[in-house]
Coordinates of C-alpha atoms and ligand atoms in Angstrom, one line a residue:
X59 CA -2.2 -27.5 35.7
X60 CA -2.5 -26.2 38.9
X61 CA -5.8 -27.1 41.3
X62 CA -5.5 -25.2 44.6
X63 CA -7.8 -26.2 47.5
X64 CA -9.9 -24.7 49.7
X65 CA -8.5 -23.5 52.8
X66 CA -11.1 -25.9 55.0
X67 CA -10.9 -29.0 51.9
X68 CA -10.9 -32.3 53.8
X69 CA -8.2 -35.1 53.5
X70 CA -11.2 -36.7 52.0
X71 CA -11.9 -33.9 49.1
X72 CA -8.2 -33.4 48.2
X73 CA -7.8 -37.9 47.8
X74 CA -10.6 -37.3 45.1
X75 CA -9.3 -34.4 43.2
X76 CA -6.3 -36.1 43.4
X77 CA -7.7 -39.2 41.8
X78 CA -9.8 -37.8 39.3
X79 CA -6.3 -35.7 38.1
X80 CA -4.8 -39.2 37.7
X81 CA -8.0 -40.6 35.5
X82 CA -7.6 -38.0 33.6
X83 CA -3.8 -39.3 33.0
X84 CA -2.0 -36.0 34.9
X85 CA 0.8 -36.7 37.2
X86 CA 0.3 -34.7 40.9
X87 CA 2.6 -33.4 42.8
X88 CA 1.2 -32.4 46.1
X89 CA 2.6 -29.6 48.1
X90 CA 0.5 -29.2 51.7
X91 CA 0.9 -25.2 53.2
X92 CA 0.2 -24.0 56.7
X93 CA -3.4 -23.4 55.2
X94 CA -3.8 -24.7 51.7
X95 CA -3.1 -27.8 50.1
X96 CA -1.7 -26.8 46.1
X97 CA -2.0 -30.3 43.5
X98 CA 0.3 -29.6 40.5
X99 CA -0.5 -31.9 37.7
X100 CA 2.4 -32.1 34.8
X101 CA 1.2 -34.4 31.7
X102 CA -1.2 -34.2 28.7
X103 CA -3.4 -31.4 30.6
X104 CA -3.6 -29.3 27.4
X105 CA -6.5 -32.1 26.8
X106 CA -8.1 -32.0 30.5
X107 CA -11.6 -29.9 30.8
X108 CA -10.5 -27.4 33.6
X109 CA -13.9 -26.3 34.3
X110 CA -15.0 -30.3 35.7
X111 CA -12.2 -29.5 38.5
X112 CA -13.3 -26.6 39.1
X113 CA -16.8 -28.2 40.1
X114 CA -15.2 -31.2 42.4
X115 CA -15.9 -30.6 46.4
X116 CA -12.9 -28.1 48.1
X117 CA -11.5 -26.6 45.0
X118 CA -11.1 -23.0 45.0
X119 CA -9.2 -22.4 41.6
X120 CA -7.9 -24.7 38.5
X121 CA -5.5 -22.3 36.2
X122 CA -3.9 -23.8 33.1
X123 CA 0.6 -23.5 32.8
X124 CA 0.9 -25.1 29.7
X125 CA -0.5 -23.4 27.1
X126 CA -3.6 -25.4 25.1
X127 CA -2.0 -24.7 21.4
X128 CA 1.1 -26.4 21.4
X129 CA 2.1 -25.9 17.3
X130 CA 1.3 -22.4 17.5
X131 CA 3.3 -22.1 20.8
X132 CA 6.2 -20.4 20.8
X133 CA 8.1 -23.0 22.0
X134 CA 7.9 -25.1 18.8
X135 CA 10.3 -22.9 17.3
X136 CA 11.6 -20.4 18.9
X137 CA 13.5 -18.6 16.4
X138 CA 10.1 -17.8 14.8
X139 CA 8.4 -18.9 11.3
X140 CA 9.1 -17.0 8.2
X141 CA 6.6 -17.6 5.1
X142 CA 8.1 -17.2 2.1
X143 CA 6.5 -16.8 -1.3
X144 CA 7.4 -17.5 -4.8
X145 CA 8.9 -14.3 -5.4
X146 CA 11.0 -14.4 -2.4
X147 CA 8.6 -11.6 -0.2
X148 CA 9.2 -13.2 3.2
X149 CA 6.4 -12.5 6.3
X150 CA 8.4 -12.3 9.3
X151 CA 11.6 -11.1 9.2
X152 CA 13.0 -7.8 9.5
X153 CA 11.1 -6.4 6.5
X154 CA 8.0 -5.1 7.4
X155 CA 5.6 -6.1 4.2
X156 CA 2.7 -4.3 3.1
X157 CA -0.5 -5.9 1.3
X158 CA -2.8 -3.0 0.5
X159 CA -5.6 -2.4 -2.6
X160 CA -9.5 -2.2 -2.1
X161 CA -11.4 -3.9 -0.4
X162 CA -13.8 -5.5 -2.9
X163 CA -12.1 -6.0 -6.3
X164 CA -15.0 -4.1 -9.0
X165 CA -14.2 -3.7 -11.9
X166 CA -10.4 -3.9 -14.7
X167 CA -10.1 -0.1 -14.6
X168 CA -10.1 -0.2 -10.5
X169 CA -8.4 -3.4 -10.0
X170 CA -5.3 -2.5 -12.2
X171 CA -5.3 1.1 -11.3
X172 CA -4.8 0.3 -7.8
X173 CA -2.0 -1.9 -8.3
X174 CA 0.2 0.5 -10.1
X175 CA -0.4 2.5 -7.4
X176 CA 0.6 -0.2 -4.5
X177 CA 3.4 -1.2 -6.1
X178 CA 4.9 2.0 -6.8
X179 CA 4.6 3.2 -3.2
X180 CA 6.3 0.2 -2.4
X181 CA 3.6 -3.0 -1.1
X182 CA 4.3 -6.8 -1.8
X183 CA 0.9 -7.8 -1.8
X184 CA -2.1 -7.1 -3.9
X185 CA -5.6 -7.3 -1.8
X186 CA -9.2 -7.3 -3.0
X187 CA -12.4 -9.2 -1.9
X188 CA -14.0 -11.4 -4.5
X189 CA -16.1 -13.5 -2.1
X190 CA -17.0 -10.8 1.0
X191 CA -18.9 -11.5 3.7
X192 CA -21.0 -8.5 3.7
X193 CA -23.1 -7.9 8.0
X194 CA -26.9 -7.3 4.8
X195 CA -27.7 -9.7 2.1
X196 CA -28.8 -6.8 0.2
X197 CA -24.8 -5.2 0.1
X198 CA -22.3 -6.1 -2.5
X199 CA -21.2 -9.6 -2.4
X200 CA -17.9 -9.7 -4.7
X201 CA -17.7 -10.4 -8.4
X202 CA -16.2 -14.0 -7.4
X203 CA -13.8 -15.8 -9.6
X204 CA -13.9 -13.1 -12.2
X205 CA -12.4 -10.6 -9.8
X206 CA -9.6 -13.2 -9.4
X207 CA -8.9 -13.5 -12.4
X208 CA -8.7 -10.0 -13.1
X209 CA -6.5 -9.4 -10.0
X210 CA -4.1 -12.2 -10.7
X211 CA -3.7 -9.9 -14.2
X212 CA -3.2 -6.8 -12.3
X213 CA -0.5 -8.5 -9.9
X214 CA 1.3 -9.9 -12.3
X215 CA 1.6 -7.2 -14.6
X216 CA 3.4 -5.3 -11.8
X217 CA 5.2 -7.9 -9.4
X218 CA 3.1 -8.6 -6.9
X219 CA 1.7 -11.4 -5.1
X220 CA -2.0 -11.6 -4.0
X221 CA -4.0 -12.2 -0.7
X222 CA -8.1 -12.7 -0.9
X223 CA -10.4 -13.7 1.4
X224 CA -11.7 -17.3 1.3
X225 CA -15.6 -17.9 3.1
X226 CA -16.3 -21.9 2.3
X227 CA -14.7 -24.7 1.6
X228 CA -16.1 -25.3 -1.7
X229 CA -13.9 -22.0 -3.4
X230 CA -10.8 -23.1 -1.6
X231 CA -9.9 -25.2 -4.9
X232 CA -11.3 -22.7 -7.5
X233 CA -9.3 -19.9 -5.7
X234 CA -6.1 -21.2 -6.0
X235 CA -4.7 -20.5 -9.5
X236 CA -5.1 -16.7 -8.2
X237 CA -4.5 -16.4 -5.1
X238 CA -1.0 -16.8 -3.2
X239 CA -2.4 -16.0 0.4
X240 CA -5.2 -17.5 1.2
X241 CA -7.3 -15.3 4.0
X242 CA -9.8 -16.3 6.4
X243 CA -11.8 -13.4 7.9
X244 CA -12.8 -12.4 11.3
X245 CA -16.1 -14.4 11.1
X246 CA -14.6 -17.6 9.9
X247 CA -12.2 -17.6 12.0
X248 CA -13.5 -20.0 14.3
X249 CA -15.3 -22.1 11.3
X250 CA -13.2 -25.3 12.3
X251 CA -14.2 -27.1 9.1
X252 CA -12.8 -24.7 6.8
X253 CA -9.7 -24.3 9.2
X254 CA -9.0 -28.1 8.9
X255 CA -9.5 -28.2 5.4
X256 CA -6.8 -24.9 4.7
X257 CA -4.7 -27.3 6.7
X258 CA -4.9 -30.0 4.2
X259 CA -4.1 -27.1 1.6
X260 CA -0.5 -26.4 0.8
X261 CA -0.9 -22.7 0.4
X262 CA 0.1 -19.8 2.9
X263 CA -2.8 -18.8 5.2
X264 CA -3.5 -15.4 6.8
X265 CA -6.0 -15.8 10.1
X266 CA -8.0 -12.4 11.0
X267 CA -8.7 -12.2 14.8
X268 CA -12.4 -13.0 15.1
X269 CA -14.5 -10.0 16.2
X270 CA -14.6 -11.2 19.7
X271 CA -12.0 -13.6 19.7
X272 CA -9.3 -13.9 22.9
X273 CA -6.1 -13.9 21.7
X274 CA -5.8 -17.6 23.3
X275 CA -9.1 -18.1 21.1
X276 CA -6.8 -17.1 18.1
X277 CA -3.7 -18.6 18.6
X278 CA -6.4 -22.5 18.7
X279 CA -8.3 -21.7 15.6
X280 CA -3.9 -21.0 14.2
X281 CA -3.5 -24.6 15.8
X282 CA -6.0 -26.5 14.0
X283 CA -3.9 -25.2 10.6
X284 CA -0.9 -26.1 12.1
X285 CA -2.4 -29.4 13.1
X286 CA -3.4 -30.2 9.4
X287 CA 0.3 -29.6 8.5
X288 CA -0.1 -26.1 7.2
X289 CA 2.7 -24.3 8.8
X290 CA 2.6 -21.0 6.4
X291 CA 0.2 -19.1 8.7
X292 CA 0.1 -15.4 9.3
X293 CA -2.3 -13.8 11.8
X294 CA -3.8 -10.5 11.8
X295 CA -5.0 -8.1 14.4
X296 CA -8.2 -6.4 12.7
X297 CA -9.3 -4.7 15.5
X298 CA -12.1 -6.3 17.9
X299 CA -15.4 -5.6 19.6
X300 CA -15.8 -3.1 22.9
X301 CA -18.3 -1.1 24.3
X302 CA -16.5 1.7 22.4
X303 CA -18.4 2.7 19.2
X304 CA -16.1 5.8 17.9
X305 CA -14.3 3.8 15.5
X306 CA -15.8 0.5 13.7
X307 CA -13.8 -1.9 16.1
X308 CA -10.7 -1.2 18.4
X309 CA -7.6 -1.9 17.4
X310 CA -5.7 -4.0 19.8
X311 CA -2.1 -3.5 19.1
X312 CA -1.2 -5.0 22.2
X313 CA -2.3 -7.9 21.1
X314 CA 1.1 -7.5 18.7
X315 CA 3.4 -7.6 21.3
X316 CA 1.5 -10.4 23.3
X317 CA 1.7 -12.9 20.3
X318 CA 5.3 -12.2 19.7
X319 CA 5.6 -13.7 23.2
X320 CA 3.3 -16.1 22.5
X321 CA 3.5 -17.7 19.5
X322 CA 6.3 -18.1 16.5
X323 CA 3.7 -17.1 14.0
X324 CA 4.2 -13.5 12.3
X325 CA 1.3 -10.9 12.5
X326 CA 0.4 -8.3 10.7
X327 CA -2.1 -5.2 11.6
X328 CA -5.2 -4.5 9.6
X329 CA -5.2 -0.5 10.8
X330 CA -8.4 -0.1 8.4
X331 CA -11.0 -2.1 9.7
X332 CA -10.3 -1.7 13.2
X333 CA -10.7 1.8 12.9
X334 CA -13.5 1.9 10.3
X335 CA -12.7 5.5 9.0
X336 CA -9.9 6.5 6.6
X337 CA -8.2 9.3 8.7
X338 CA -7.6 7.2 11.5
X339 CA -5.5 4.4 9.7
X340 CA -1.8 6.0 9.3
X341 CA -1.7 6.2 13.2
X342 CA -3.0 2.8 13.8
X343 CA -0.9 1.8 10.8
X344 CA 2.3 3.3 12.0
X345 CA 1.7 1.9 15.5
X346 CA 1.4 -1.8 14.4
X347 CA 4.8 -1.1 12.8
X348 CA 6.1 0.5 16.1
X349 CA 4.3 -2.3 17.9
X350 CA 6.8 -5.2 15.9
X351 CA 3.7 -5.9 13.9
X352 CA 4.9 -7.9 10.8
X353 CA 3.0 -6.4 7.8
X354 CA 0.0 -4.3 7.5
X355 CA -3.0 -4.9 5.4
X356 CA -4.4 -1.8 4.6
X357 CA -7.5 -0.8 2.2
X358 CA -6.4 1.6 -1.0
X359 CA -8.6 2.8 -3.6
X360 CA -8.7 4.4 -6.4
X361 CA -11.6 6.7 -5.5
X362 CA -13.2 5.6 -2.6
X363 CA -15.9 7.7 -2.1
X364 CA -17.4 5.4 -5.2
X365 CA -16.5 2.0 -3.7
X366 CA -18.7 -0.5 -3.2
X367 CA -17.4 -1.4 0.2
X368 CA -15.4 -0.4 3.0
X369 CA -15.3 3.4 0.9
X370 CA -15.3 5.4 4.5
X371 CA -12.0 3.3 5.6
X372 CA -10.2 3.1 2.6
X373 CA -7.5 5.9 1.4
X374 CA -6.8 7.6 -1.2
X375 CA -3.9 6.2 -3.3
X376 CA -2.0 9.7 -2.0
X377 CA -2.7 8.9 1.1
X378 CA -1.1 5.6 0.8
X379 CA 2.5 7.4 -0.2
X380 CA 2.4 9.5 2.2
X381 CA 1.5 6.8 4.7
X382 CA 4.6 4.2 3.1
X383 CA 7.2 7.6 3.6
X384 CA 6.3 7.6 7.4
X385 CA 6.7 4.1 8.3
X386 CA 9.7 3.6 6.9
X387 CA 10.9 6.0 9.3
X388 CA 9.2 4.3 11.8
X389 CA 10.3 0.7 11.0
X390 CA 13.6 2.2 11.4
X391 CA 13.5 3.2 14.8
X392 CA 12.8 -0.2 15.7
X393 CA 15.3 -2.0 13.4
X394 CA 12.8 -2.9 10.4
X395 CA 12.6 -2.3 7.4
X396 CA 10.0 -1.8 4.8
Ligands
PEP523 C1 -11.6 -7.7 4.6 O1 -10.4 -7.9 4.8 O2 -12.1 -7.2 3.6 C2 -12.5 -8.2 5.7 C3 -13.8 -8.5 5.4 O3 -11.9 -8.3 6.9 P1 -12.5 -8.8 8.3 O4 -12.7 -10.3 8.1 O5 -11.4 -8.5 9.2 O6 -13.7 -8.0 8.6
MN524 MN1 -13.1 -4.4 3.8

């Protein structure tokens, strides 16, 4: 950490920061300018509450230089993570991997309709909603275990694996006979019970970007999964909150790029709810691949003008070809595959 002083601070002021840096069990390192008197502190800071040196007599700033997630850190392995699954599909490395179906499972005839078409176009993962967390009490809420069980049927009878969304801790256990990526939504993803308790779980774990989560913000709520000894996480950008109402959210593909840097975790881009409307997904969708994203969860249905959620944003299973053909030129151009 980093506490720079006022450019009038007394001798007086700077001895207190000083000491209070050294209750707080930080080593200083005091450097005194022509003007300005800098205190570095090197030690456990990513445990010190900034803000309470900010308040101390003839401090002008605090800043943070260790980063406060220190699993999730790129440092911790800096050749990256790779999650790997039973049948080998690996998040992370060069192949780009697709999950992609609707986003409520409804019904047999949809469920295994949509992935025949998934899996011939060429995704790993089957996705579907059976617990949703709908914004009206009155909207759909999911067909629960049921819908599991008839997606596990669908997956299996055509090679792939499955991701669904879990909302409490009390369906984490029920959920995982069916389920080989666990997901936790945008708004669970700061639910720190259910994180610490998926941390306990020895299942792979995808983390959606909260709707107005920092990308700091994300990379603590990862560190609490990585904390419980869950290292099989995989984050996803989903798009987040602005004062721009166009699309449902905005899609931050920066944020891509940023947690590369970041963190050793993959991520993947959900291109369909941070656009909210069906012909805007291949371009978000091709961009997270240009971006080094490392998957994409995307919303297919079977005929989504008849879905009972998320209709608007999801495509049309020609669509999804169509969309599969481009990015593999895509992932191409930036040495990926798909
Ligand atoms: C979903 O994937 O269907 C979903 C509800 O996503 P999010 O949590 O990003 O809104
Ligand atoms: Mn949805």
């Amino acid at each position: 950490m980093i506490v720079a002083m006022q450019e009038k601070a007394t001798e007086e002021q700077i001895d207190f920061v000083i000491d209070a840096m050294v209750d707080a069990g930080v080593g200083v390192h005091r450097t005194t300018g022509a003007s300005q008197t800098i205190l570095a502190g090197v030690g456990p800071t990513a445990s010190v509450d900034l803000s309470k040196f900010e308040l101390l007599p003839g401090v002008l700033h605090v800043h943070r230089i260790s980063s406060p997630y220190k699993l999730a850190g790129r440092g911790f392995r800096p050749e990256g993570t790779v999650v790997e699954f039973r049948n080998g599909v690996k998040v992370g490395n060069e192949r780009v991997v697709v999950m992609a179906g609707p986003c409520s499972i409804e019904s047999h005839d949809q469920i295994f309709e949509t992935a025949a078409r998934v899996k011939a176009a060429g995704g790993s993962f089957l996705r579907g909603g059976a617990f949703k967390p709908r914004s009206s009490p009155y909207a759909f809420q999911g067909m629960g275990i049921s819908g599991l069980e008839l997606m596990r049927e669908a997956a299996d009878a055509h090679g792939l694996l499955v991701v669904s969304e879990v909302m409490e801790i009390s369906q984490i256990e029920s959920m995982l006979p069916y389920v080989d990526l666990l997901q936790v939504g945008a708004r669970n993803m700061q639910n720190f019970n259910l994180l610490r308790e998926l941390g306990e779980v020895r299942r792979p774990v995808m983390l959606k970007r909260g709707i107005a989560a920092t990308i700091e913000e994300l990379l603590l709520s990862a560190e609490y999964l990585l904390a419980g000894g869950n290292y099989d996480v995989i984050l996803c950008e989903r798009g987040i909150r602005t004062f721009e109402t166009y699309t449902r959210n905005t899609m931050d593909i920066s944020a891509i790029p940023v947690v590369k840097k970041l963190s050793h975790l993959p991520i993947v881009g959900d291109p369909s709810h941070a656009t909210g409307r069906r012909d805007k997904v291949p371009a978000m969708a091709r961009a997270t691949v240009a971006a080094g994203g490392d998957g994409l969860l995307i919303e297919v249905h079977p005929n989504p003008d008849r879905a009972l959620s998320d209709g608007a944003q999801s495509l049309f299973p020609e669509q999804f070809v169509t969309l599969m053909d481009t990015l593999r030129v895509i992932a191409s151009a930036v040495e990926r595959t798909i």
